[in-house]
Amino acid sequence: MSGSESASVHKIAGRIAARFAALKAEGRGALIPFLEAWDPDAATSMEILRGMPAAGADLIEIGCPFTDPMADGPTVQLAGRRALNSGATMAHTLAMVREFRSENNETPIVLMGYLNPILSYGVARFCTDAGAAGVDGLIIVDLPSEEADLITADAKANGLDLIRLVAPTTDDARLPLVLAGSSGFVYYVSITGITGTRTASADELAEAIPRIRKFTDLPIAIGFGVRSPAQAAGAVKAADGAVVASALIDGMVATLDGEGRAGPNSVRVVLDQVQALADAVRSVRK
Amino acid sequence: MNKSFGANSLRSGPDERGRFGEFGGRFVAETLMPLILEVEQAYNAARADPTFQPELDAYLKNYVGRPSPLWFAERLTKAIGGAKVYFKRDELNHTGAHKINSCMGQILLAKRMGKTRIIAETGAGQHGVATATVCALFGLPCTVYMGATDVARQAPNVFRMKLLGAEVVPVTSGASTLKDAMNEALRDWVANVRDTFYIIGTVAGPHPYPMMVRDFQSVIGEETKVQLREAEGRLPDACVAAIGGGSNAMGLFHPFLDDASVRLIGVEAAGHGLDTHAHAASLSRGRPGVLHGNRTYLLQDEDGQIQEAHSISAGLDYPGIGPEHSWLHEIKRVEYVAATDTEALDAFQLCTRTEGIIPALEPAHALAYVSKLAPTMGKDQIIVMNLCGRGDKDIFTVADALGVKL
């Protein structure tokens, strides 16, 4: 790197922006699959991560395990618990990204998690290490705009996009505040609820996404309640990307043995599901 | 900011971001953020409305039974020696604990906001019972989240809540205790933001809850000041209260924060001992972090994962503490000490036999420290202890701990 300024300029127009620009040129939306780091164990989750781009992932979201994930439903809660039981730490999650980057320099990686493990790691040290590992963006669920100043400068200095959550409860008066300082893309939480529960209707999305577009030029990805290939196709029809989490975890859980250990099909089942989702997303011309 | 106090007052917090020093704040998901701001606005409007406080006061007087007496515990004082010990008897409130002070304030606010459904979390069940009670009084449906472990060890309170018409949802995530019940209540709130009001049981959670619950509980300290002036013509030398989340302690302490001569002492639960892994002493053994919407001292491992607390008292069994306590700890205005399960059990029996009052295990922790402190003080000095709950709910736990079969 040739000095921090040129490094950060390079990274801000980094992988996430480049990927969305390329997809726009291609005329299609993004599939953003999720995996919980170290669920159910280090090797299995690494293999899933490594296989996702070839299966059709355009960006990848990695969940950072936390004991108290207050916005997550049972599926992601249990994924976090399995991950913690297998010994996951923040350092391990960053190591996964570093390993992934040794063979893939294009697919953007976004970490999604809760604030306390980041605070515990040290905000400045975390942003430095995440940037160095090859992380492109952060979604911190319990860090609303009102509190975001504690990480903004460190994230920026390390080329990390701060991806903001916008909810159905975020009204027009609040949107500018929520979007200020966000970069990468906007994550639209499509339901008032926790992950893996309800699904927003096409009508709800058709109303919500243009409302957000009035306030931002950033790409918009839809998450919470996007499970099936048809729903993923619906999401990229309405917006620019679809995040699928709980459905992929459920698919993997079905392959675990009675003690929660990975089986011979655990990786394959998830990647097949990613492939089916990708086919559906790619069938939507924009 | 609380404008009724001067800038130099220790009672003027929190600031406009909901912070007490670096503690507090609003660390919630975006879905909840607009609602948190709405609660804050509604609470500020209620405080400014001259009809709100008189309405609340009338319910506190005629329904809750306030003011609660200030009782000179003469036989206990003789038994332990030293300073005179007074009990602020919040265990005599309707429902048997201080929790209802805040539930009454919060449900009046919920009604003003036009909310039609109430949720709450509970550990020992005292806050759940108090919430179910005010919901029955006002005819609102009520859902109480309670860790499955606590459901099993607090069966009488579960039945009470059901009798009062509440739905009790056992929570099986995490370790199935108070922390997990609070997570689940927050998840319910995220899914039902439009019609639901969350009545939080302690001085924690996102702003404005720590401030709001404190304000509603401060009636404890305000009354104490007046009552002790009548009885002794002066301020106490020390105020002592047990701390889980810290609402009864904050209620007693807050009106005394600017009275520099009054020592304020919070007693955390040391469980099996502070140097074991089985305690609930967030300030003594934790470090700052973010959980349940606020930045505060937490029991956590080196990776920022929240650890389980332990106490014989289900009401103190929480790995965090209200953010204002964290601040008062750092500025050293309040001293925070700890009492073990065993010390609390001894104090429980001492109180029962010398005063004819069966205390809850929570204030038994405060009494355990009082019985160490009083002998070090002069006979003309005064300690006020918050007897914040009655012990009927705990007799099975105590019998078990004492090896008695009922």
XYZ file of C-alpha atoms in Angstrom:
692
model
C 0.000 0.000 0.000
C 1.241 3.434 -0.845
C 0.215 5.437 2.211
C -3.045 5.340 4.075
C -4.846 7.970 2.007
C -4.510 6.252 -1.340
C -5.251 2.942 0.360
C -8.504 4.229 1.781
C -9.518 5.892 -1.496
C -8.856 2.623 -3.232
C -10.877 0.672 -0.700
C -13.867 3.039 -0.504
C -14.501 2.504 -4.160
C -13.789 -1.055 -3.157
C -15.115 -4.515 -3.828
C -18.712 -3.835 -2.853
C -19.107 -0.825 -5.148
C -17.214 -2.622 -7.923
C -19.408 -5.704 -7.628
C -22.682 -3.769 -7.694
C -21.432 -1.706 -10.649
C -20.555 -4.871 -12.553
C -23.944 -6.415 -11.786
C -25.679 -3.278 -12.959
C -23.766 -3.496 -16.233
C -24.837 -7.124 -16.461
C -28.416 -6.108 -15.806
C -29.094 -8.258 -12.775
C -29.308 -8.195 -8.995
C -27.047 -9.654 -6.325
C -27.407 -12.841 -4.349
C -25.974 -12.381 -0.868
C -25.923 -15.653 1.069
C -25.138 -15.718 4.787
C -23.189 -18.142 6.879
C -22.442 -18.086 10.573
C -18.691 -18.335 11.160
C -17.694 -21.700 12.687
C -21.204 -23.178 12.432
C -21.183 -26.075 13.059
C -17.370 -26.148 13.075
C -14.411 -24.303 11.633
C -13.666 -26.616 8.700
C -17.262 -26.973 7.495
C -17.996 -23.267 7.564
C -14.684 -22.544 5.787
C -15.563 -25.013 3.068
C -19.016 -23.448 2.650
C -17.477 -19.986 2.448
C -14.921 -21.122 -0.088
C -17.568 -22.765 -2.260
C -20.078 -19.927 -2.250
C -18.687 -17.795 -5.123
C -18.678 -20.725 -7.565
C -22.228 -21.589 -6.470
C -23.321 -18.097 -7.465
C -22.825 -15.841 -4.448
C -22.230 -12.254 -5.570
C -21.425 -10.963 -2.091
C -21.138 -12.984 1.125
C -22.333 -12.106 4.582
C -20.573 -13.772 7.509
C -22.295 -13.779 10.888
C -20.079 -13.137 13.910
C -21.330 -15.347 16.750
C -22.714 -13.626 19.843
C -24.382 -15.026 22.949
C -27.259 -12.539 22.866
C -28.379 -11.844 19.277
C -31.470 -9.780 20.034
C -32.616 -9.267 16.439
C -32.307 -12.909 15.441
C -34.856 -15.692 15.438
C -34.247 -19.242 16.672
C -32.379 -20.388 13.528
C -29.583 -17.826 13.747
C -29.580 -17.975 17.564
C -28.860 -21.699 17.450
C -26.279 -21.244 14.696
C -24.480 -18.796 16.989
C -24.665 -21.188 19.890
C -23.217 -24.058 17.814
C -20.460 -21.750 16.614
C -19.573 -20.617 20.138
C -19.635 -24.205 21.334
C -17.162 -25.066 18.605
C -14.864 -22.333 19.933
C -15.545 -19.407 17.592
C -14.026 -16.028 18.431
C -13.830 -12.751 16.551
C -10.200 -13.498 15.720
C -11.257 -16.817 14.183
C -13.865 -15.090 12.031
C -11.261 -12.655 10.730
C -8.907 -15.556 10.071
C -11.592 -17.184 7.903
C -11.795 -14.044 5.780
C -8.011 -13.908 5.467
C -7.927 -17.490 4.284
C -10.747 -16.850 1.798
C -8.918 -13.827 0.421
C -5.820 -15.915 -0.347
C -7.762 -17.409 -3.234
C -10.525 -14.860 -3.953
C -9.875 -11.158 -4.286
C -13.160 -10.133 -5.910
C -16.145 -11.369 -3.918
C -17.065 -8.788 -1.277
C -17.310 -9.975 2.322
C -19.552 -8.285 4.832
C -19.448 -9.107 8.533
C -22.749 -8.997 10.367
C -22.883 -9.046 14.108
C -23.446 -7.263 17.375
C -21.426 -4.527 18.977
C -20.092 -6.119 22.155
C -17.598 -8.557 20.619
C -16.238 -5.630 18.564
C -15.960 -3.406 21.645
C -14.239 -6.216 23.461
C -11.763 -6.719 20.602
C -11.179 -2.950 20.584
C -12.870 -0.839 17.913
C -9.697 0.548 16.348
C -7.860 -2.772 16.431
C -10.909 -4.565 15.047
C -11.250 -2.201 12.078
C -7.531 -2.448 11.346
C -7.546 -6.238 11.492
C -10.811 -6.561 9.549
C -9.543 -4.291 6.794
C -6.255 -6.177 6.650
C -8.046 -9.535 6.536
C -10.017 -8.423 3.499
C -13.387 -7.553 5.011
C -15.277 -4.992 2.923
C -18.213 -3.938 5.044
C -19.801 -4.130 8.494
C -23.393 -4.523 9.559
C -23.659 -3.950 13.291
C -27.197 -4.735 14.283
C -27.332 -2.927 17.623
C -25.464 0.177 16.477
C -28.066 2.661 15.199
C -27.027 5.940 13.566
C -27.328 7.719 16.897
C -24.405 5.685 18.275
C -22.411 5.035 15.100
C -19.811 7.735 15.760
C -17.919 5.290 17.931
C -16.760 3.377 14.838
C -17.214 5.678 11.831
C -13.675 7.078 11.684
C -11.928 3.742 12.233
C -14.126 1.998 9.672
C -13.453 4.677 7.085
C -9.713 4.677 7.722
C -9.637 0.962 7.010
C -11.834 0.999 3.930
C -14.775 -0.691 5.636
C -18.234 0.230 4.382
C -20.698 0.847 7.203
C -23.853 -0.756 5.914
C -26.947 0.625 7.557
C -30.113 -1.205 8.331
C -33.318 0.494 7.230
C -36.567 -0.895 8.655
C -40.251 -0.477 7.809
C -40.401 1.716 10.912
C -37.720 4.076 9.548
C -39.887 6.933 8.307
C -39.043 9.626 5.752
C -38.035 12.076 8.454
C -35.499 9.592 9.802
C -34.116 8.159 6.552
C -31.599 10.953 5.864
C -30.091 10.504 9.332
C -29.891 6.728 8.936
C -28.337 6.968 5.472
C -25.839 9.689 6.347
C -22.380 8.151 6.457
C -23.503 4.812 5.065
C -21.714 3.283 2.106
C -21.554 0.011 0.189
C -25.229 -0.770 0.095
C -28.352 -0.274 2.153
C -29.740 -3.309 3.975
C -33.518 -3.178 4.007
C -34.960 -5.170 6.911
C -38.159 -6.043 5.083
C -40.307 -6.902 8.091
C -40.810 -5.560 11.593
C -39.548 -8.668 13.290
C -36.616 -10.960 13.848
C -34.718 -13.025 11.280
C -36.177 -16.196 9.862
C -39.806 -15.521 10.690
C -42.203 -13.628 8.397
C -41.747 -12.682 4.756
C -42.651 -9.305 3.281
C -45.188 -9.301 0.448
C -44.342 -8.099 -3.069
C -46.684 -5.157 -2.509
C -44.900 -4.131 0.665
C -41.545 -4.239 -1.122
C -42.897 -2.354 -4.140
C -43.860 0.444 -1.786
C -40.835 0.421 0.486
C -37.930 0.325 -1.970
C -38.863 3.395 -4.088
C -39.385 5.289 -0.823
C -35.787 4.562 0.203
C -34.447 5.292 -3.296
C -35.680 8.859 -2.959
C -32.978 9.309 -0.318
C -30.033 7.350 -1.657
C -28.220 6.241 -4.788
C -26.676 3.267 -2.981
C -27.789 -0.226 -4.010
C -30.471 -1.708 -1.762
C -30.443 -5.328 -0.604
C -33.441 -6.951 1.014
C -33.069 -9.266 3.985
C -35.125 -10.893 6.799
C -37.668 -13.384 5.475
C -36.089 -14.073 2.055
C -35.988 -17.878 1.942
C -36.896 -19.479 -1.374
C -35.543 -18.953 -4.909
C -38.872 -17.329 -5.819
C -38.611 -14.926 -2.889
C -35.009 -14.105 -3.786
C -36.116 -13.396 -7.364
C -38.877 -11.172 -5.984
C -36.366 -9.299 -3.850
C -33.996 -8.503 -6.716
C -36.975 -7.517 -8.851
C -37.915 -4.938 -6.231
C -34.380 -3.959 -5.223
C -30.718 -4.682 -6.048
C -29.902 -7.670 -3.876
C -31.322 -10.490 -1.794
C -29.842 -11.676 1.516
C -30.665 -15.275 2.424
C -29.673 -16.540 5.861
C -32.030 -18.674 7.930
C -33.108 -20.864 4.986
C -29.479 -21.818 4.291
C -28.809 -22.530 7.955
C -31.979 -24.656 8.134
C -30.738 -26.592 5.100
C -27.451 -27.319 6.797
C -29.032 -28.180 10.150
C -31.008 -30.947 8.423
C -27.679 -32.638 7.579
C -26.254 -32.558 11.126
C -26.143 -35.673 13.272
C -27.793 -36.036 16.662
C -24.926 -34.227 18.370
C -24.961 -31.321 15.933
C -21.905 -32.453 13.987
C -21.546 -31.908 10.255
C -22.362 -34.812 7.973
C -20.936 -35.769 4.570
C -23.574 -33.632 2.788
C -23.479 -30.518 4.958
C -21.407 -28.408 2.573
C -23.018 -29.746 -0.602
C -26.581 -29.116 0.594
C -25.871 -25.480 1.385
C -24.015 -24.848 -1.866
C -26.780 -26.536 -3.907
C -29.250 -24.228 -2.219
C -27.047 -21.221 -3.037
C -26.920 -22.418 -6.654
C -30.724 -22.653 -6.863
C -31.074 -19.186 -5.352
C -28.464 -17.817 -7.771
C -30.274 -19.319 -10.765
C -33.475 -17.620 -9.678
C -31.755 -14.283 -9.045
C -29.997 -14.441 -12.422
C -33.284 -15.134 -14.215
C -34.491 -11.650 -13.325
C -33.403 -9.148 -15.964
C -33.171 -5.587 -14.756
C -31.279 16.157 30.495
C -33.079 16.648 33.744
C -33.396 20.425 33.870
C -34.850 20.610 37.346
C -31.353 20.107 38.771
C -28.357 22.390 38.288
C -25.444 21.527 36.024
C -23.311 20.646 39.058
C -25.891 18.263 40.439
C -25.189 14.551 40.247
C -28.903 14.192 39.583
C -28.931 16.022 36.251
C -28.181 13.026 34.027
C -28.561 11.569 31.541
C -27.532 13.867 28.700
C -29.573 14.188 25.512
C -28.043 10.981 24.145
C -29.161 9.116 27.223
C -25.690 8.882 28.679
C -24.416 8.948 32.216
C -20.757 9.705 31.575
C -19.844 7.108 28.966
C -22.603 4.704 30.043
C -26.153 4.273 28.805
C -27.142 5.268 25.283
C -29.454 3.606 22.777
C -27.908 0.463 21.320
C -30.895 -1.111 19.629
C -31.721 -2.344 16.140
C -33.003 0.269 13.712
C -36.485 -1.303 13.792
C -36.817 -0.291 17.449
C -35.073 3.053 17.238
C -38.100 5.096 16.129
C -40.138 3.537 18.925
C -37.495 4.274 21.553
C -37.539 7.905 20.444
C -41.338 7.904 20.635
C -41.241 6.560 24.213
C -38.768 9.297 25.138
C -40.930 12.021 23.624
C -44.039 10.673 25.292
C -42.268 10.466 28.639
C -40.972 14.024 28.371
C -44.459 15.207 27.444
C -45.949 13.346 30.413
C -43.434 14.908 32.782
C -44.310 18.330 31.468
C -48.038 17.654 31.825
C -49.231 18.889 35.250
C -51.882 16.139 35.380
C -49.505 13.171 35.014
C -47.739 13.109 38.377
C -50.919 13.703 40.426
C -52.598 10.841 38.546
C -49.632 8.562 39.307
C -49.487 9.738 42.934
C -53.142 8.873 43.432
C -52.589 5.318 42.197
C -49.475 4.979 44.346
C -51.362 6.142 47.425
C -54.670 4.378 47.021
C -53.717 1.252 45.115
C -50.060 0.554 45.875
C -50.274 1.763 49.477
C -47.602 4.440 49.498
C -45.925 5.971 51.343
C -44.321 2.796 52.642
C -43.320 3.060 56.312
C -39.819 3.782 57.545
C -39.277 1.334 60.387
C -36.641 1.561 63.103
C -35.406 -2.024 63.410
C -34.600 -1.804 67.089
C -34.102 -5.489 67.945
C -31.985 -6.001 64.856
C -29.938 -2.922 65.797
C -29.353 -4.361 69.268
C -28.465 -7.746 67.834
C -25.776 -6.464 65.507
C -24.644 -3.423 67.520
C -23.526 -0.006 66.360
C -25.508 2.309 64.083
C -29.297 2.522 64.198
C -30.814 0.565 61.318
C -33.982 1.717 59.621
C -35.870 -0.299 57.011
C -37.617 1.437 54.153
C -40.480 -0.995 53.881
C -41.177 -1.295 50.191
C -42.024 -4.940 50.779
C -45.371 -3.673 52.084
C -46.386 -2.346 48.680
C -49.176 -4.131 46.855
C -47.596 -7.203 45.178
C -44.843 -7.260 47.795
C -41.950 -5.395 46.218
C -40.790 -2.056 44.836
C -41.349 -3.155 41.232
C -44.910 -1.851 41.094
C -43.764 1.775 41.599
C -42.330 1.768 38.107
C -44.958 -0.499 36.528
C -47.645 1.959 37.531
C -45.768 4.882 35.974
C -45.002 2.949 32.811
C -48.519 1.680 32.250
C -49.918 5.191 32.602
C -47.417 6.231 29.937
C -48.387 3.291 27.720
C -52.027 4.343 27.941
C -51.134 7.918 26.997
C -49.301 6.554 23.963
C -52.374 4.579 22.951
C -50.592 1.235 23.230
C -52.931 -1.712 23.605
C -50.609 -4.556 24.571
C -47.971 -4.885 27.296
C -44.883 -7.093 27.430
C -42.334 -7.552 30.203
C -39.396 -9.719 31.207
C -39.034 -11.186 34.648
C -36.425 -13.081 36.642
C -37.782 -13.990 40.073
C -41.243 -13.098 38.886
C -41.732 -9.984 41.040
C -41.641 -7.625 38.086
C -43.807 -10.025 36.095
C -46.382 -10.127 38.876
C -46.339 -6.336 39.227
C -46.750 -5.907 35.470
C -49.531 -8.499 35.280
C -51.199 -6.690 38.178
C -51.279 -3.261 36.554
C -52.394 -4.875 33.283
C -55.326 -6.490 35.103
C -56.094 -3.134 36.699
C -56.163 -1.347 33.355
C -57.591 -4.203 31.314
C -54.628 -4.604 28.936
C -53.383 -7.950 27.597
C -49.997 -8.865 29.025
C -47.250 -11.248 27.924
C -44.402 -11.953 30.336
C -41.156 -13.576 29.188
C -39.468 -15.666 31.828
C -36.478 -17.985 31.547
C -37.531 -21.630 31.673
C -35.124 -22.188 34.580
C -36.828 -19.399 36.526
C -40.301 -20.698 35.597
C -39.314 -23.936 37.308
C -37.834 -22.343 40.445
C -40.491 -19.634 40.892
C -43.678 -21.629 40.365
C -45.868 -19.610 42.784
C -45.168 -16.373 40.922
C -45.858 -18.046 37.569
C -49.260 -19.118 38.875
C -49.888 -15.603 40.247
C -49.210 -14.057 36.849
C -51.547 -16.523 35.174
C -54.273 -15.823 37.743
C -53.891 -12.142 36.897
C -54.566 -12.953 33.261
C -51.038 -12.741 31.876
C -49.566 -15.117 29.363
C -46.234 -16.430 30.694
C -43.829 -17.506 27.954
C -40.976 -19.756 29.130
C -37.749 -18.808 27.338
C -35.406 -21.654 26.472
C -32.696 -19.762 24.592
C -29.294 -19.185 26.208
C -29.253 -20.279 29.859
C -32.990 -19.717 30.174
C -32.764 -16.986 32.826
C -33.438 -13.238 33.111
C -30.948 -12.153 30.448
C -32.549 -14.469 27.917
C -36.039 -13.373 28.945
C -35.010 -9.786 28.178
C -33.667 -10.817 24.759
C -36.953 -12.519 24.007
C -39.012 -9.531 25.153
C -36.931 -7.295 22.869
C -37.567 -9.722 19.992
C -41.294 -9.588 20.670
C -41.145 -5.794 20.711
C -39.324 -5.677 17.373
C -42.118 -7.774 15.879
C -44.960 -5.809 17.467
C -43.687 -2.242 17.527
C -46.923 -0.591 16.562
C -49.265 -1.663 19.358
C -46.953 -2.857 22.136
C -45.342 -1.135 25.114
C -42.443 -2.844 26.862
C -42.492 -2.349 30.645
C -38.856 -2.896 31.613
C -38.295 -3.993 35.199
C -35.050 -2.293 36.047
C -32.917 0.802 35.422
C -31.382 -0.769 32.313
C -32.273 -1.047 28.631
C -32.006 1.709 26.028
C -32.584 5.361 26.914
C -35.078 6.550 28.201
C -35.694 3.433 30.330
C -32.832 3.832 32.842
C -33.933 7.429 33.468
C -37.640 6.682 33.449
C -37.507 3.695 35.802
C -35.192 5.664 38.096
C -37.590 8.585 38.192
C -40.521 6.317 39.046
C -38.519 4.508 41.742
C -37.120 7.710 43.266
C -40.290 7.948 45.332
C -38.484 5.502 47.662
C -35.670 7.920 48.474
C -37.881 10.997 48.476
C -40.169 9.458 51.092
C -37.189 8.234 53.104
C -35.793 11.752 53.315
C -39.032 13.169 54.644
C -39.696 10.276 57.022
C -36.227 10.270 58.526
C -36.357 14.021 59.014
C -39.570 13.478 60.991
C -38.115 10.616 63.003
C -34.566 11.860 63.593
C -34.478 15.408 62.280
C -31.619 14.683 59.915
C -30.175 12.840 56.956
C -28.971 9.246 57.316
C -25.246 8.506 57.448
C -25.580 5.643 54.998
C -28.119 4.161 52.615
C -27.740 0.497 51.648
C -29.578 -1.452 48.949
C -29.193 -4.676 46.988
C -28.331 -4.527 43.293
C -29.287 -6.783 40.435
C -30.207 -4.432 37.613
C -30.300 -1.783 40.293
C -33.782 -0.254 40.367
C -34.499 -0.402 44.086
C -31.026 0.930 44.861
C -31.334 3.739 42.345
C -34.745 4.621 43.752
C -33.306 4.945 47.250
C -29.991 6.585 46.278
C -30.965 9.137 43.665
C -32.582 11.706 45.979
C -29.424 11.547 48.156
C -26.807 11.894 45.398
C -26.175 15.564 46.143
C -26.052 15.035 49.913
C -22.319 14.472 50.198
C -22.495 13.412 53.862
C -24.620 10.375 53.012
C -22.688 7.232 52.111
C -24.479 5.255 49.430
C -23.696 1.551 49.257
C -24.929 -0.927 46.668
C -24.643 -4.636 47.447
C -24.146 -6.979 44.514
C -24.686 -10.729 44.682
C -21.408 -12.556 45.248
C -23.101 -15.949 44.775
C -20.633 -18.665 45.755
C -17.907 -16.003 46.057
C -16.393 -13.248 43.900
C -13.414 -15.406 43.014
C -15.564 -18.238 41.707
C -17.370 -18.144 38.361
C -20.732 -18.248 40.100
C -21.713 -14.705 41.058
C -23.626 -11.739 39.682
C -21.216 -8.933 40.574
C -21.050 -6.929 37.330
C -19.295 -3.944 38.883
C -16.883 -5.841 41.108
C -15.862 -8.387 38.481
C -17.165 -7.212 35.090
C -16.020 -4.648 32.553
C -17.858 -2.184 30.291
C -19.671 -3.450 27.216
C -23.016 -3.233 25.414
C -26.023 -5.432 26.121
C -29.782 -4.896 26.072
C -29.568 -1.440 24.586
C -27.066 0.197 26.902
C -23.380 0.498 27.608
C -22.605 -0.642 31.106
C -20.538 -3.040 33.212
C -21.135 -6.642 32.167
C -19.976 -10.098 33.080
C -18.297 -11.193 29.857
C -15.419 -13.321 28.641
C -12.316 -12.015 26.852
C -14.112 -12.294 23.496
C -17.063 -10.143 24.556
C -19.458 -13.050 24.988
C -21.872 -12.491 27.852
C -21.463 -14.828 30.798
C -24.155 -16.282 32.966
C -24.648 -14.789 36.386
C -25.389 -16.778 39.508
C -27.149 -15.859 42.704
C -29.390 -17.696 45.144
C -31.690 -14.748 44.521
C -33.287 -14.976 41.073
C -33.865 -11.216 41.173
C -30.123 -10.474 41.331
C -29.188 -13.100 38.756
C -28.326 -10.688 35.910
C -24.933 -10.216 34.194
C -25.384 -6.456 33.725
C -26.329 -3.433 35.815
C -28.074 -0.147 35.124
C -25.776 2.333 33.350
C -26.209 5.075 35.948
C -24.750 2.698 38.542
C -21.740 2.145 36.274
C -21.233 5.886 36.179
C -21.724 6.334 39.934
C -19.185 3.545 40.423
C -16.603 5.224 38.199
C -17.020 8.661 39.785
C -16.958 6.886 43.185
C -20.118 8.523 44.497
C -21.598 5.139 45.344
C -19.628 2.295 46.935
C -20.337 -1.136 45.521
C -19.714 -4.193 47.660
C -20.963 -7.777 47.529
C -22.589 -10.418 49.730
C -22.524 -14.181 49.144
C -25.448 -16.605 49.043
C -24.512 -17.836 52.508
C -24.266 -14.348 54.003
C -27.661 -13.492 52.525
C -29.193 -16.652 54.011
C -27.825 -15.743 57.454
C -29.225 -12.216 57.139
C -32.562 -13.611 55.969
C -32.870 -15.606 59.189
C -31.583 -12.779 61.387
C -34.186 -10.385 60.009
C -36.979 -12.903 60.359
C -36.205 -13.684 63.979
C -35.349 -10.225 65.292
C -37.918 -8.156 63.421
C -40.673 -10.594 62.482
C -40.190 -9.643 58.849
C -39.423 -12.292 56.236
C -37.350 -10.389 53.676
C -36.878 -11.381 50.058
C -33.440 -12.819 49.330
C -32.604 -9.634 47.392
C -32.724 -7.242 50.401
C -31.236 -10.034 52.513
C -28.033 -9.281 50.563
C -28.274 -5.631 51.605
C -28.858 -6.688 55.198
C -25.841 -8.987 55.087
C -23.702 -5.933 54.411
C -25.562 -3.778 56.948
C -24.752 -6.336 59.620
C -21.045 -5.857 58.819
C -21.236 -2.081 58.482
C -23.349 -1.097 61.492
C -20.901 -2.409 64.144
C -18.171 -0.189 62.635
C -20.304 2.906 63.143
C -21.353 4.865 66.243
C -24.625 4.300 68.090
C -25.761 7.795 67.149
C -25.324 7.118 63.464
C -28.086 5.993 61.106
C -28.302 3.481 58.285
C -31.343 3.208 56.022
C -31.724 -0.079 54.186
C -34.217 -0.659 51.436
C -36.292 -3.669 52.332
C -37.425 -3.842 48.748
C -39.356 -7.107 48.754
C -40.970 -9.657 51.003
C -39.680 -13.188 51.248
C -42.786 -15.355 50.826
C -41.672 -16.181 47.290
C -38.294 -17.386 48.576
C -39.257 -19.752 51.374
C -38.872 -22.822 49.147
C -35.405 -21.741 48.002
C -34.400 -21.006 51.586
C -35.775 -24.314 52.858
C -33.820 -26.093 50.163
C -30.612 -24.199 51.010
C -31.050 -24.958 54.710
C -31.660 -28.620 53.989
C -35.264 -28.510 55.203
C -37.893 -30.640 53.440
C -41.276 -28.917 53.200
